[in-house]
Amino acid sequence: MSKIINRREFLKRLGIGASLTGIALTGCKNAEKTIAGSADSKDGGMTYRINPKTGENVSILGYGCMRWPTKPSEEGKEGEEVIDQEMVNRLVDKALESGVNYFDTSPAYCKGKSEGATGTALSRHPRESYYIATKLSNFSPSTHSREASIAMYENSLKELQTDYIDYMLLHGAGMGGMDELHARYLDNGILDFLLKEREEGRIKNLGFSYHGDIEVFDWLLSKHDEYKWDFVQIQLNYLDWKHSKELNPRNTNAEYLYDELQKRGIPAVIMEPLLGGRLANVPEHIVNRLKQREPEESVASWAFRYAGSYPGVLTVLSGMTYMEHLEDNLHTYSPLKQLSEEEVAFLHDTADLMMQYPTIPCNDCKYCMPCPYGIDIPANLMHYNKCVNEDNIPTSSMSPDYAKARKAFLVGYDRSVPKLRQASHCIGCGQCAPHCPQGIDIPNELHRIDEYVEKLKQQTI
């Protein structure tokens, strides 16, 4: 018997009038203004949050469709991979039968193939059993025109095999500042077009995802009375709550973003709860610190509980490539055990400890790709971060662990990144940097990694 729960069943089982609940988290100045109410499962299943506009129950765990599993292409070039649709179907089936009903995709994800794969998997189920979120990802100047942007929107409907979008976003607002906001959404009349689509019912909820320039975020919120944003997608985790600006001066601390949404009664959708996997792959002493408190729970579960415990959060996105990722997150959110104030303080102290480690703030989003010179930019940065977290960054040949760490870094680097795609091939053209939501000086980081690798190769004991 199918365990898929449709929208009508949600309302019947959980009740449209479920009371709004929240917790007084450290730093939540407006917790009394809870706007994404809790509708916790009565039978130990998935926790849901109430959309204050529609009354719909949205699973606190949202499926991020940016990292669908891949497999080698049967017809393509050697090393080329395609989305593994069979595995995507299995993941979607498991998610739906376990109560997950929010799926977030974009025309830009998976080299433009995510919407098609997501639509194929979801269309096998009743349309009322899930909510689709997608974005107008008109990043390229060639897609800024009204005609090209509308064509992108209409193609999303086609790829997703639907005639309406539940949650539509302006994608990456703030990445290029006010000038880019005007070029992508205002001067071409596309925001007015999307507002009209919402009015006519083809878009149920309209919002934006925010990266970068705080001027854009503040301006868009200042227009809330006019645009009536139904939700906003922000980056929030226990490291970004207070340290986002330290990680990158272009960023804004999540505490500010969340509080500004709470003031206006706008539900928050959370992206990067694991900060691109960095909060699941933490240094060993941080692992020990977390395991001492909850020995049976995963390291990642702390980050997911943190993001889900804020009362103004509608759903928390996770890009679950493998079944074990999905199963672990289902365990965390079925139901959600909200953090206590003491546990929140514990995670903020943990974040302070983590800031002592100089990792690169790469979230592996791949917006910087493809590199015109064939470099796998995220793989280079993520390998460096992995070695930092595992304490495999040799600094002195006098260190007793130098030989072991040196070998681990170099061997791991060649295994993780093919030689033709390593940092040594960067010429510093800078085409990647403007596309990075984290504002990383990518050429500088690649050159730094290359210099470090060359130094290790030349050093002997």
Tab-separated table of C-alpha atoms in Angstrom:
chain	number	residue	atom	x	y	z
A	1	MET	CA	0.000	0.000	0.000
A	2	SER	CA	1.380	3.414	-0.926
A	3	LYS	CA	2.424	5.653	1.951
A	4	ILE	CA	2.398	8.803	-0.153
A	5	ILE	CA	0.493	11.527	1.703
A	6	ASN	CA	-1.367	13.992	-0.489
A	7	ARG	CA	-2.334	17.538	0.363
A	8	ARG	CA	-5.895	16.658	1.392
A	9	GLU	CA	-4.663	13.916	3.697
A	10	PHE	CA	-2.237	16.360	5.351
A	11	LEU	CA	-5.110	18.693	6.209
A	12	LYS	CA	-7.247	15.833	7.448
A	13	ARG	CA	-4.555	14.243	9.627
A	14	LEU	CA	-2.795	17.344	10.914
A	15	GLY	CA	-5.574	19.910	10.916
A	16	ILE	CA	-5.662	23.222	9.103
A	17	GLY	CA	-6.066	25.002	12.428
A	18	ALA	CA	-2.974	23.508	14.056
A	19	SER	CA	-1.620	25.985	16.558
A	20	LEU	CA	1.537	27.921	15.813
A	21	THR	CA	4.408	26.951	18.063
A	22	GLY	CA	7.972	28.059	18.420
A	23	ILE	CA	10.964	28.115	20.711
A	24	ALA	CA	12.877	31.039	22.129
A	25	LEU	CA	16.225	30.514	20.414
A	26	THR	CA	19.283	32.576	21.202
A	27	GLY	CA	19.262	35.560	18.864
A	28	CYS	CA	15.617	35.153	17.799
A	29	LYS	CA	14.431	38.622	18.665
A	30	ASN	CA	11.001	38.023	17.137
A	31	ALA	CA	10.254	34.455	18.183
A	32	GLU	CA	6.821	35.564	19.396
A	33	LYS	CA	5.992	36.426	15.774
A	34	THR	CA	6.107	32.808	14.621
A	35	ILE	CA	4.952	32.764	11.009
A	36	ALA	CA	5.681	29.265	9.754
A	37	GLY	CA	3.702	27.313	12.281
A	38	SER	CA	4.540	23.819	13.481
A	39	ALA	CA	2.307	20.871	12.704
A	40	ASP	CA	4.334	18.058	14.220
A	41	SER	CA	3.417	14.516	13.260
A	42	LYS	CA	1.314	12.709	15.806
A	43	ASP	CA	2.664	9.267	14.890
A	44	GLY	CA	6.409	9.823	14.961
A	45	GLY	CA	6.573	10.633	11.263
A	46	MET	CA	7.726	13.713	9.375
A	47	THR	CA	7.419	17.149	10.972
A	48	TYR	CA	5.530	19.750	8.904
A	49	ARG	CA	5.358	23.522	8.917
A	50	ILE	CA	2.253	25.483	7.953
A	51	ASN	CA	2.484	27.915	5.053
A	52	PRO	CA	0.718	30.961	6.563
A	53	LYS	CA	-0.639	32.052	3.165
A	54	THR	CA	-2.172	28.771	1.997
A	55	GLY	CA	-2.482	26.684	5.156
A	56	GLU	CA	-0.578	23.911	3.379
A	57	ASN	CA	1.594	21.579	5.436
A	58	VAL	CA	5.152	21.590	4.091
A	59	SER	CA	7.668	18.976	5.214
A	60	ILE	CA	10.450	20.490	7.323
A	61	LEU	CA	12.845	18.433	5.177
A	62	GLY	CA	12.936	19.745	1.622
A	63	TYR	CA	14.648	17.863	-1.203
A	64	GLY	CA	17.328	19.955	-2.924
A	65	CYS	CA	17.693	18.717	-6.503
A	66	MET	CA	21.069	20.290	-7.321
A	67	ARG	CA	23.109	17.120	-6.778
A	68	TRP	CA	21.189	14.236	-8.319
A	69	PRO	CA	23.221	11.006	-8.617
A	70	THR	CA	25.027	10.395	-11.894
A	71	LYS	CA	26.392	7.432	-13.827
A	72	PRO	CA	28.808	7.073	-16.765
A	73	SER	CA	27.282	7.986	-20.103
A	74	GLU	CA	26.761	5.051	-22.459
A	75	GLU	CA	27.160	7.181	-25.571
A	76	GLY	CA	29.186	10.186	-24.445
A	77	LYS	CA	32.881	10.811	-24.097
A	78	GLU	CA	34.999	8.833	-21.685
A	79	GLY	CA	34.495	10.184	-18.180
A	80	GLU	CA	31.260	11.980	-19.108
A	81	GLU	CA	28.380	11.350	-16.737
A	82	VAL	CA	24.601	11.649	-16.964
A	83	ILE	CA	21.895	11.739	-14.301
A	84	ASP	CA	20.987	8.270	-13.046
A	85	GLN	CA	17.220	8.538	-13.542
A	86	GLU	CA	16.503	5.132	-12.036
A	87	MET	CA	18.235	6.161	-8.819
A	88	VAL	CA	16.507	9.557	-8.842
A	89	ASN	CA	13.169	7.756	-9.074
A	90	ARG	CA	14.059	5.558	-6.116
A	91	LEU	CA	15.121	8.548	-4.012
A	92	VAL	CA	11.956	10.490	-4.863
A	93	ASP	CA	9.762	7.465	-4.119
A	94	LYS	CA	11.436	6.972	-0.734
A	95	ALA	CA	11.167	10.677	0.099
A	96	LEU	CA	7.474	10.889	-0.795
A	97	GLU	CA	6.470	7.742	1.053
A	98	SER	CA	8.361	9.068	4.101
A	99	GLY	CA	6.488	12.374	4.085
A	100	VAL	CA	8.849	14.700	2.177
A	101	ASN	CA	6.748	16.884	-0.120
A	102	TYR	CA	8.929	19.897	-1.092
A	103	PHE	CA	11.304	19.544	-4.057
A	104	ASP	CA	13.606	22.435	-5.039
A	105	THR	CA	15.225	22.593	-8.467
A	106	SER	CA	16.422	25.101	-11.088
A	107	PRO	CA	17.167	25.339	-14.823
A	108	ALA	CA	20.811	25.834	-13.791
A	109	TYR	CA	21.227	22.643	-11.740
A	110	CYS	CA	22.952	19.477	-12.999
A	111	LYS	CA	24.128	21.196	-16.183
A	112	GLY	CA	20.550	22.076	-17.042
A	113	LYS	CA	19.192	18.545	-16.532
A	114	SER	CA	17.794	18.728	-12.980
A	115	GLU	CA	14.300	19.960	-13.862
A	116	GLY	CA	13.827	17.197	-16.414
A	117	ALA	CA	14.993	14.472	-14.029
A	118	THR	CA	12.927	15.901	-11.188
A	119	GLY	CA	9.838	16.206	-13.364
A	120	THR	CA	10.187	12.646	-14.640
A	121	ALA	CA	10.428	11.248	-11.104
A	122	LEU	CA	7.644	13.365	-9.591
A	123	SER	CA	5.184	12.971	-12.471
A	124	ARG	CA	4.840	9.306	-11.534
A	125	HIS	CA	2.959	10.446	-8.411
A	126	PRO	CA	-0.270	12.451	-7.877
A	127	ARG	CA	0.403	16.153	-8.483
A	128	GLU	CA	-1.306	17.106	-5.205
A	129	SER	CA	1.167	14.984	-3.204
A	130	TYR	CA	4.152	17.315	-3.661
A	131	TYR	CA	5.191	20.943	-4.019
A	132	ILE	CA	7.615	22.038	-6.737
A	133	ALA	CA	10.008	24.931	-6.230
A	134	THR	CA	12.024	26.198	-9.158
A	135	LYS	CA	13.750	29.406	-10.156
A	136	LEU	CA	14.168	31.928	-12.916
A	137	SER	CA	17.919	31.361	-13.326
A	138	ASN	CA	18.589	33.963	-16.018
A	139	PHE	CA	22.204	34.564	-14.979
A	140	SER	CA	23.665	34.932	-18.478
A	141	PRO	CA	23.228	38.295	-20.254
A	142	SER	CA	21.832	36.302	-23.185
A	143	THR	CA	18.843	35.356	-20.998
A	144	HIS	CA	18.188	38.818	-19.520
A	145	SER	CA	15.670	39.850	-22.164
A	146	ARG	CA	11.977	39.537	-21.438
A	147	GLU	CA	11.537	37.014	-24.256
A	148	ALA	CA	14.411	34.790	-23.154
A	149	SER	CA	13.358	34.890	-19.499
A	150	ILE	CA	9.756	33.993	-20.306
A	151	ALA	CA	11.014	31.167	-22.517
A	152	MET	CA	13.066	29.857	-19.567
A	153	TYR	CA	10.018	29.987	-17.300
A	154	GLU	CA	7.829	28.184	-19.833
A	155	ASN	CA	10.509	25.542	-20.367
A	156	SER	CA	10.553	24.924	-16.604
A	157	LEU	CA	6.840	24.107	-16.731
A	158	LYS	CA	7.502	21.738	-19.626
A	159	GLU	CA	10.488	19.988	-18.012
A	160	LEU	CA	8.671	19.625	-14.695
A	161	GLN	CA	5.575	18.283	-16.480
A	162	THR	CA	3.216	20.644	-14.676
A	163	ASP	CA	0.968	23.580	-15.483
A	164	TYR	CA	1.756	25.510	-12.296
A	165	ILE	CA	4.678	26.118	-9.930
A	166	ASP	CA	4.083	25.952	-6.176
A	167	TYR	CA	7.140	28.010	-5.170
A	168	MET	CA	8.820	30.271	-7.752
A	169	LEU	CA	12.029	32.167	-6.998
A	170	LEU	CA	14.109	34.944	-8.442
A	171	HIS	CA	17.385	33.028	-8.421
A	172	GLY	CA	20.449	34.368	-6.618
A	173	ALA	CA	19.194	37.914	-6.043
A	174	GLY	CA	22.143	39.989	-4.859
A	175	MET	CA	24.901	38.115	-6.647
A	176	GLY	CA	25.590	40.993	-9.036
A	177	GLY	CA	24.269	43.865	-6.957
A	178	MET	CA	21.482	46.274	-7.868
A	179	ASP	CA	22.642	46.623	-11.475
A	180	GLU	CA	22.157	42.915	-12.103
A	181	LEU	CA	18.830	42.890	-10.270
A	182	HIS	CA	17.612	45.615	-12.621
A	183	ALA	CA	18.944	43.792	-15.697
A	184	ARG	CA	17.525	40.392	-14.778
A	185	TYR	CA	14.163	41.226	-13.224
A	186	LEU	CA	13.163	44.898	-13.164
A	187	ASP	CA	14.062	46.729	-16.367
A	188	ASN	CA	12.835	43.853	-18.549
A	189	GLY	CA	9.489	43.642	-16.744
A	190	ILE	CA	10.002	40.022	-15.685
A	191	LEU	CA	9.140	40.614	-12.037
A	192	ASP	CA	5.865	42.201	-13.148
A	193	PHE	CA	5.295	39.159	-15.387
A	194	LEU	CA	5.843	36.758	-12.468
A	195	LEU	CA	3.532	38.797	-10.239
A	196	LYS	CA	0.859	38.493	-12.937
A	197	GLU	CA	1.468	34.736	-13.167
A	198	ARG	CA	0.908	34.510	-9.408
A	199	GLU	CA	-2.276	36.535	-9.712
A	200	GLU	CA	-3.546	34.133	-12.368
A	201	GLY	CA	-2.644	31.045	-10.335
A	202	ARG	CA	0.184	29.552	-12.397
A	203	ILE	CA	2.531	30.517	-9.549
A	204	LYS	CA	1.214	29.750	-6.061
A	205	ASN	CA	3.996	31.379	-4.019
A	206	LEU	CA	6.592	33.904	-5.200
A	207	GLY	CA	9.905	34.642	-3.495
A	208	PHE	CA	13.619	35.006	-4.065
A	209	SER	CA	16.837	33.283	-3.069
A	210	TYR	CA	19.471	35.611	-1.692
A	211	HIS	CA	23.236	35.618	-2.185
A	212	GLY	CA	25.736	38.415	-1.806
A	213	ASP	CA	24.878	42.103	-1.838
A	214	ILE	CA	22.878	43.103	1.256
A	215	GLU	CA	21.655	46.230	-0.537
A	216	VAL	CA	19.592	43.991	-2.816
A	217	PHE	CA	18.149	41.993	0.088
A	218	ASP	CA	17.160	45.147	1.983
A	219	TRP	CA	15.692	46.767	-1.148
A	220	LEU	CA	13.577	43.735	-2.014
A	221	LEU	CA	12.256	43.555	1.546
A	222	SER	CA	11.514	47.297	1.499
A	223	LYS	CA	9.152	46.513	-1.390
A	224	HIS	CA	7.302	43.804	0.551
A	225	ASP	CA	4.075	45.843	0.748
A	226	GLU	CA	4.134	46.064	-3.047
A	227	TYR	CA	5.427	42.604	-4.002
A	228	LYS	CA	4.062	40.657	-1.015
A	229	TRP	CA	6.811	38.038	-0.941
A	230	ASP	CA	5.394	34.667	0.084
A	231	PHE	CA	8.785	33.286	1.177
A	232	VAL	CA	12.526	33.995	0.910
A	233	GLN	CA	15.332	31.462	0.617
A	234	ILE	CA	18.422	32.218	2.709
A	235	GLN	CA	21.602	30.462	3.780
A	236	LEU	CA	21.426	29.534	7.457
A	237	ASN	CA	23.499	27.215	9.613
A	238	TYR	CA	25.258	27.388	12.952
A	239	LEU	CA	28.499	28.647	11.383
A	240	ASP	CA	26.835	31.323	9.234
A	241	TRP	CA	24.622	32.578	12.072
A	242	LYS	CA	27.365	34.884	13.338
A	243	HIS	CA	30.442	34.104	11.221
A	244	SER	CA	29.263	34.383	7.615
A	245	LYS	CA	30.772	37.831	7.182
A	246	GLU	CA	34.076	36.625	8.654
A	247	LEU	CA	34.133	33.759	6.158
A	248	ASN	CA	33.551	36.221	3.334
A	249	PRO	CA	33.164	40.030	3.628
A	250	ARG	CA	30.552	39.923	0.828
A	251	ASN	CA	28.245	37.756	2.893
A	252	THR	CA	25.757	38.782	5.566
A	253	ASN	CA	25.336	36.912	8.840
A	254	ALA	CA	22.284	34.645	8.854
A	255	GLU	CA	21.062	36.167	12.108
A	256	TYR	CA	20.345	39.457	10.309
A	257	LEU	CA	18.656	37.801	7.328
A	258	TYR	CA	16.394	35.644	9.468
A	259	ASP	CA	15.417	38.468	11.822
A	260	GLU	CA	14.538	40.781	8.932
A	261	LEU	CA	12.203	38.131	7.505
A	262	GLN	CA	10.626	37.535	10.915
A	263	LYS	CA	9.890	41.249	11.304
A	264	ARG	CA	7.819	41.143	8.128
A	265	GLY	CA	6.175	37.784	8.705
A	266	ILE	CA	7.893	36.149	5.714
A	267	PRO	CA	8.628	32.408	5.986
A	268	ALA	CA	12.248	31.378	5.401
A	269	VAL	CA	13.326	28.471	3.219
A	270	ILE	CA	16.796	27.357	4.268
A	271	MET	CA	19.614	26.448	1.885
A	272	GLU	CA	23.113	25.251	2.789
A	273	PRO	CA	22.278	23.895	6.261
A	274	LEU	CA	25.523	21.905	5.969
A	275	LEU	CA	27.447	24.745	4.297
A	276	GLY	CA	28.217	22.656	1.226
A	277	GLY	CA	28.936	19.563	3.316
A	278	ARG	CA	31.460	21.290	5.559
A	279	LEU	CA	29.300	20.793	8.670
A	280	ALA	CA	29.113	17.067	7.962
A	281	ASN	CA	32.896	16.785	7.471
A	282	VAL	CA	34.258	18.667	10.450
A	283	PRO	CA	37.683	18.340	12.132
A	284	GLU	CA	38.146	15.325	14.361
A	285	HIS	CA	38.064	17.297	17.605
A	286	ILE	CA	34.707	18.781	16.553
A	287	VAL	CA	33.396	15.290	15.743
A	288	ASN	CA	34.402	14.179	19.236
A	289	ARG	CA	32.740	17.232	20.759
A	290	LEU	CA	29.419	16.498	19.012
A	291	LYS	CA	29.567	12.745	19.565
A	292	GLN	CA	30.158	13.245	23.279
A	293	ARG	CA	26.752	14.913	23.467
A	294	GLU	CA	24.852	12.609	21.075
A	295	PRO	CA	26.932	9.473	20.412
A	296	GLU	CA	24.220	7.737	18.365
A	297	GLU	CA	23.435	10.695	16.094
A	298	SER	CA	25.310	11.787	12.968
A	299	VAL	CA	27.422	14.922	12.874
A	300	ALA	CA	25.140	16.286	10.148
A	301	SER	CA	22.031	15.862	12.302
A	302	TRP	CA	23.185	18.696	14.586
A	303	ALA	CA	23.190	21.123	11.655
A	304	PHE	CA	19.782	19.987	10.409
A	305	ARG	CA	18.238	20.246	13.870
A	306	TYR	CA	19.729	23.726	14.202
A	307	ALA	CA	18.212	24.989	10.944
A	308	GLY	CA	14.851	23.360	11.598
A	309	SER	CA	14.495	24.661	15.149
A	310	TYR	CA	13.919	28.273	14.140
A	311	PRO	CA	10.147	28.832	14.185
A	312	GLY	CA	10.072	31.052	11.083
A	313	VAL	CA	11.549	28.292	8.895
A	314	LEU	CA	9.159	26.671	6.434
A	315	THR	CA	11.497	23.962	5.134
A	316	VAL	CA	15.206	23.051	5.179
A	317	LEU	CA	16.726	21.978	1.875
A	318	SER	CA	19.197	19.138	1.593
A	319	GLY	CA	20.837	17.929	-1.613
A	320	MET	CA	20.633	14.196	-0.911
A	321	THR	CA	22.632	12.355	-3.562
A	322	TYR	CA	22.647	8.993	-1.818
A	323	MET	CA	19.989	6.950	-0.034
A	324	GLU	CA	21.969	7.012	3.219
A	325	HIS	CA	21.843	10.837	3.192
A	326	LEU	CA	18.066	10.730	2.785
A	327	GLU	CA	17.615	8.101	5.479
A	328	ASP	CA	19.749	10.016	7.986
A	329	ASN	CA	17.792	13.226	7.378
A	330	LEU	CA	14.483	11.380	7.649
A	331	HIS	CA	15.644	10.095	11.015
A	332	THR	CA	16.462	13.656	12.125
A	333	TYR	CA	13.163	15.161	11.014
A	334	SER	CA	10.704	12.326	11.733
A	335	PRO	CA	9.897	14.019	13.995
A	336	LEU	CA	12.209	16.983	14.567
A	337	LYS	CA	13.597	17.182	18.086
A	338	GLN	CA	13.973	20.924	18.456
A	339	LEU	CA	17.147	22.221	20.041
A	340	SER	CA	17.066	23.664	23.535
A	341	GLU	CA	18.545	27.096	24.222
A	342	GLU	CA	21.530	25.357	25.832
A	343	GLU	CA	22.096	23.212	22.737
A	344	VAL	CA	21.938	26.282	20.490
A	345	ALA	CA	24.581	27.961	22.668
A	346	PHE	CA	26.660	24.766	22.447
A	347	LEU	CA	26.571	24.912	18.623
A	348	HIS	CA	27.459	28.601	18.586
A	349	ASP	CA	30.495	27.769	20.752
A	350	THR	CA	31.291	24.942	18.321
A	351	ALA	CA	31.184	27.441	15.456
A	352	ASP	CA	33.673	29.652	17.301
A	353	LEU	CA	36.045	26.687	17.545
A	354	MET	CA	35.634	25.868	13.854
A	355	MET	CA	36.572	29.405	12.851
A	356	GLN	CA	40.109	28.589	13.957
A	357	TYR	CA	40.442	26.367	10.873
A	358	PRO	CA	41.164	28.264	7.612
A	359	THR	CA	38.916	26.398	5.182
A	360	ILE	CA	37.793	27.962	1.886
A	361	PRO	CA	34.050	28.865	1.978
A	362	CYS	CA	33.195	26.715	-1.064
A	363	ASN	CA	29.712	25.159	-1.026
A	364	ASP	CA	30.326	22.973	-4.100
A	365	CYS	CA	27.411	24.684	-5.886
A	366	LYS	CA	29.319	24.561	-9.205
A	367	TYR	CA	28.068	27.980	-10.331
A	368	CYS	CA	31.714	28.685	-11.275
A	369	MET	CA	31.687	25.850	-13.792
A	370	PRO	CA	32.530	25.059	-16.497
A	371	CYS	CA	36.052	26.443	-16.478
A	372	PRO	CA	37.196	27.332	-20.028
A	373	TYR	CA	40.530	25.646	-19.263
A	374	GLY	CA	39.019	22.417	-17.957
A	375	ILE	CA	39.811	22.911	-14.261
A	376	ASP	CA	37.462	21.205	-11.802
A	377	ILE	CA	37.299	24.231	-9.522
A	378	PRO	CA	35.057	22.801	-6.751
A	379	ALA	CA	37.047	19.550	-6.586
A	380	ASN	CA	40.279	21.472	-5.983
A	381	LEU	CA	38.788	23.616	-3.234
A	382	MET	CA	36.877	20.780	-1.593
A	383	HIS	CA	39.948	18.523	-1.455
A	384	TYR	CA	41.858	21.276	0.311
A	385	ASN	CA	39.000	21.724	2.801
A	386	LYS	CA	38.796	17.980	3.384
A	387	CYS	CA	42.487	17.822	4.252
A	388	VAL	CA	42.156	20.788	6.612
A	389	ASN	CA	39.267	19.095	8.403
A	390	GLU	CA	41.180	15.807	8.644
A	391	ASP	CA	44.310	17.608	9.839
A	392	ASN	CA	46.228	16.454	6.748
A	393	ILE	CA	47.771	19.838	5.978
A	394	PRO	CA	51.513	19.382	6.542
A	395	THR	CA	53.195	22.650	7.473
A	396	SER	CA	56.680	21.745	8.643
A	397	SER	CA	59.019	18.896	7.742
A	398	MET	CA	60.057	18.906	11.406
A	399	SER	CA	56.580	17.722	12.433
A	400	PRO	CA	56.483	14.025	13.444
A	401	ASP	CA	53.370	13.507	11.275
A	402	TYR	CA	54.743	15.404	8.297
A	403	ALA	CA	55.440	12.398	6.036
A	404	LYS	CA	52.018	10.868	6.640
A	405	ALA	CA	50.175	14.150	6.084
A	406	ARG	CA	52.236	14.997	2.981
A	407	LYS	CA	51.461	11.645	1.380
A	408	ALA	CA	47.770	11.850	2.305
A	409	PHE	CA	47.435	15.285	0.716
A	410	LEU	CA	49.306	14.515	-2.519
A	411	VAL	CA	47.909	11.029	-3.121
A	412	GLY	CA	44.410	12.183	-2.241
A	413	TYR	CA	44.753	15.182	-4.554
A	414	ASP	CA	45.643	13.028	-7.572
A	415	ARG	CA	42.776	10.664	-6.790
A	416	SER	CA	40.218	13.417	-6.250
A	417	VAL	CA	41.211	15.664	-9.143
A	418	PRO	CA	42.600	14.379	-12.494
A	419	LYS	CA	45.922	16.040	-13.319
A	420	LEU	CA	44.523	17.927	-16.323
A	421	ARG	CA	41.840	19.428	-14.058
A	422	GLN	CA	44.114	20.497	-11.204
A	423	ALA	CA	44.825	24.025	-9.999
A	424	SER	CA	48.138	24.217	-11.882
A	425	HIS	CA	46.213	24.853	-15.119
A	426	CYS	CA	44.600	28.084	-13.883
A	427	ILE	CA	45.796	31.110	-15.899
A	428	GLY	CA	43.927	33.605	-13.736
A	429	CYS	CA	41.382	34.664	-16.375
A	430	GLY	CA	38.852	35.348	-13.614
A	431	GLN	CA	35.762	34.213	-15.554
A	432	CYS	CA	34.695	32.046	-12.610
A	433	ALA	CA	34.827	34.565	-9.755
A	434	PRO	CA	31.759	36.717	-10.608
A	435	HIS	CA	29.531	33.617	-10.507
A	436	CYS	CA	30.541	32.531	-6.983
A	437	PRO	CA	27.718	33.169	-4.461
A	438	GLN	CA	30.298	33.112	-1.664
A	439	GLY	CA	32.471	35.772	-3.323
A	440	ILE	CA	35.582	33.567	-3.268
A	441	ASP	CA	38.606	34.929	-5.121
A	442	ILE	CA	38.813	31.655	-7.018
A	443	PRO	CA	41.961	32.334	-9.103
A	444	ASN	CA	43.813	33.398	-5.959
A	445	GLU	CA	42.741	30.259	-4.085
A	446	LEU	CA	43.676	27.994	-7.013
A	447	HIS	CA	47.110	29.608	-7.260
A	448	ARG	CA	47.559	29.236	-3.508
A	449	ILE	CA	46.683	25.526	-3.697
A	450	ASP	CA	48.998	25.033	-6.679
A	451	GLU	CA	51.899	26.726	-4.897
A	452	TYR	CA	51.257	24.594	-1.837
A	453	VAL	CA	51.168	21.370	-3.895
A	454	GLU	CA	54.430	22.274	-5.670
A	455	LYS	CA	56.050	23.016	-2.329
A	456	LEU	CA	55.008	19.600	-0.985
A	457	LYS	CA	56.333	17.856	-4.096
A	458	GLN	CA	59.722	19.502	-3.741
A	459	GLN	CA	60.109	18.948	-0.027
A	460	THR	CA	61.823	15.823	1.216
A	461	ILE	CA	62.328	14.533	4.703
